[in-house]
């Protein structure tokens, strides 16, 4: 396991097609190839979604917490695959056993942990756990596919 591993936003943007306002991973801090990846998302009041979710009581939508975990999974897969990925993209394929444990609010640092479960051909299964201050806020299992951009 490497605690020295680090990807900044520029490297993350090389691996993911997402851009503002939908890029939900700020930094990767740990990576164990084929096993797990740990990333962070700093949640600030400047996030666009807080204007309507909810005025006077800003809460990060659960679906965006899941999306942050999915993007972390995308970074995990793109960093784990040894072959040249070229014109391939990572697509969310399904979610299971999702639970939301507590709200995420401005000022929180969302710690995004993704753990490899299994892979069959181009389908990857992972387990994700998001935490704030060491407490689970969101968790679930998800699957994703590595696909050619041209096939979409």
Short mmCIF file of C-alpha atoms in Angstrom, two decimals, residues 23-150:
data_model
loop_
_atom_site.label_atom_id
_atom_site.label_comp_id
_atom_site.label_asym_id
_atom_site.label_seq_id
_atom_site.Cartn_x
_atom_site.Cartn_y
_atom_site.Cartn_z
CA UNK A 23 -16.08 16.99 -11.41
CA UNK A 24 -16.51 15.81 -7.82
CA UNK A 25 -13.03 14.57 -6.85
CA UNK A 26 -10.37 17.08 -5.79
CA UNK A 27 -7.42 14.86 -4.92
CA UNK A 28 -6.35 11.23 -4.69
CA UNK A 29 -4.33 10.50 -1.56
CA UNK A 30 -3.91 6.71 -1.47
CA UNK A 31 -3.89 3.96 -4.09
CA UNK A 32 -3.31 0.26 -3.86
CA UNK A 33 -3.45 -1.06 -7.47
CA UNK A 34 -6.23 -3.58 -7.95
CA UNK A 35 -7.33 -3.24 -4.31
CA UNK A 36 -8.49 0.25 -3.29
CA UNK A 37 -8.27 4.00 -3.82
CA UNK A 38 -8.87 6.90 -1.43
CA UNK A 39 -9.76 10.41 -2.64
CA UNK A 40 -11.19 13.61 -1.21
CA UNK A 41 -13.82 16.15 -2.19
CA UNK A 42 -13.82 19.44 -0.32
CA UNK A 43 -17.43 20.58 0.03
CA UNK A 44 -17.82 24.37 -0.05
CA UNK A 45 -20.76 26.75 0.05
CA UNK A 46 -19.75 27.78 -3.50
CA UNK A 47 -21.18 24.54 -4.95
CA UNK A 48 -23.99 25.43 -7.40
CA UNK A 49 -26.41 22.84 -6.02
CA UNK A 50 -26.59 24.53 -2.60
CA UNK A 51 -28.66 27.35 -4.14
CA UNK A 52 -31.63 25.01 -4.32
CA UNK A 53 -30.73 22.08 -2.00
CA UNK A 54 -31.88 23.53 0.37
CA UNK A 55 -32.08 27.32 0.76
CA UNK A 56 -31.17 28.12 4.36
CA UNK A 57 -30.21 24.47 5.05
CA UNK A 58 -27.50 23.46 2.54
CA UNK A 59 -27.13 19.68 2.19
CA UNK A 60 -25.10 17.89 -0.49
CA UNK A 61 -27.52 15.73 -2.52
CA UNK A 62 -27.06 12.01 -1.96
CA UNK A 63 -26.91 11.33 -5.68
CA UNK A 64 -23.89 13.63 -5.90
CA UNK A 65 -22.22 11.76 -3.04
CA UNK A 66 -22.75 8.58 -5.08
CA UNK A 67 -21.43 10.31 -8.19
CA UNK A 68 -18.30 11.33 -6.28
CA UNK A 69 -17.82 7.67 -5.29
CA UNK A 70 -18.42 6.59 -8.91
CA UNK A 71 -15.83 9.10 -10.17
CA UNK A 72 -13.40 7.77 -7.54
CA UNK A 73 -14.14 4.30 -8.93
CA UNK A 74 -13.38 5.60 -12.41
CA UNK A 75 -10.00 6.88 -11.27
CA UNK A 76 -9.38 3.53 -9.56
CA UNK A 77 -10.14 1.54 -12.73
CA UNK A 78 -8.26 3.88 -15.07
CA UNK A 79 -5.24 3.73 -12.72
CA UNK A 80 -5.45 -0.07 -12.30
CA UNK A 81 -5.71 -1.08 -15.97
CA UNK A 82 -2.28 -1.84 -17.38
CA UNK A 83 -3.15 -1.54 -21.05
CA UNK A 84 -3.29 1.79 -22.91
CA UNK A 85 -6.87 3.07 -22.61
CA UNK A 86 -6.69 5.59 -25.44
CA UNK A 87 -10.24 6.56 -26.42
CA UNK A 88 -12.03 4.63 -23.66
CA UNK A 89 -14.43 5.99 -21.07
CA UNK A 90 -15.67 4.68 -17.72
CA UNK A 91 -19.49 4.45 -17.49
CA UNK A 92 -21.62 3.95 -14.38
CA UNK A 93 -23.65 0.73 -14.90
CA UNK A 94 -25.53 0.12 -11.64
CA UNK A 95 -25.86 0.70 -7.91
CA UNK A 96 -26.97 -1.59 -5.08
CA UNK A 97 -27.31 -1.53 -1.30
CA UNK A 98 -26.99 2.26 -1.05
CA UNK A 99 -27.39 3.82 2.37
CA UNK A 100 -27.16 7.45 3.43
CA UNK A 101 -26.14 7.76 7.08
CA UNK A 102 -25.83 11.51 7.77
CA UNK A 103 -25.95 14.82 5.90
CA UNK A 104 -22.93 16.35 4.15
CA UNK A 105 -22.77 20.13 4.50
CA UNK A 106 -20.50 23.01 3.41
CA UNK A 107 -17.16 22.84 5.19
CA UNK A 108 -17.08 19.03 5.23
CA UNK A 109 -14.27 17.08 3.62
CA UNK A 110 -15.76 14.03 1.95
CA UNK A 111 -13.31 11.13 2.11
CA UNK A 112 -14.09 8.75 -0.75
CA UNK A 113 -12.98 5.12 -0.41
CA UNK A 114 -13.44 2.61 -3.23
CA UNK A 115 -12.66 -1.08 -2.85
CA UNK A 116 -12.36 -3.57 -5.71
CA UNK A 117 -14.81 -6.48 -5.54
CA UNK A 118 -14.47 -8.24 -8.91
CA UNK A 119 -14.03 -7.81 -12.64
CA UNK A 120 -15.46 -9.77 -15.54
CA UNK A 121 -14.36 -8.65 -19.00
CA UNK A 122 -15.03 -4.89 -19.14
CA UNK A 123 -17.40 -4.78 -16.11
CA UNK A 124 -15.96 -3.74 -12.75
CA UNK A 125 -17.76 -4.20 -9.41
CA UNK A 126 -16.73 -2.01 -6.49
CA UNK A 127 -17.80 -1.06 -2.99
CA UNK A 128 -17.74 2.58 -2.00
CA UNK A 129 -17.75 4.24 1.40
CA UNK A 130 -17.83 8.01 1.88
CA UNK A 131 -16.88 9.47 5.25
CA UNK A 132 -16.74 12.83 6.98
CA UNK A 133 -14.60 13.11 10.13
CA UNK A 134 -14.25 9.31 10.23
CA UNK A 135 -18.02 8.71 10.19
CA UNK A 136 -19.78 6.97 7.29
CA UNK A 137 -22.13 9.33 5.42
CA UNK A 138 -22.86 7.21 2.33
CA UNK A 139 -22.08 3.70 1.16
CA UNK A 140 -23.03 1.29 -1.59
CA UNK A 141 -21.98 -1.18 -4.22
CA UNK A 142 -21.69 -0.14 -7.82
CA UNK A 143 -20.69 -1.47 -11.19
CA UNK A 144 -19.21 0.25 -14.18
CA UNK A 145 -18.02 -0.57 -17.67
CA UNK A 146 -15.01 0.54 -19.65
CA UNK A 147 -16.32 1.37 -23.14
CA UNK A 148 -15.09 2.90 -26.38
CA UNK A 149 -16.18 6.54 -26.78
CA UNK A 150 -16.94 5.84 -30.43
#
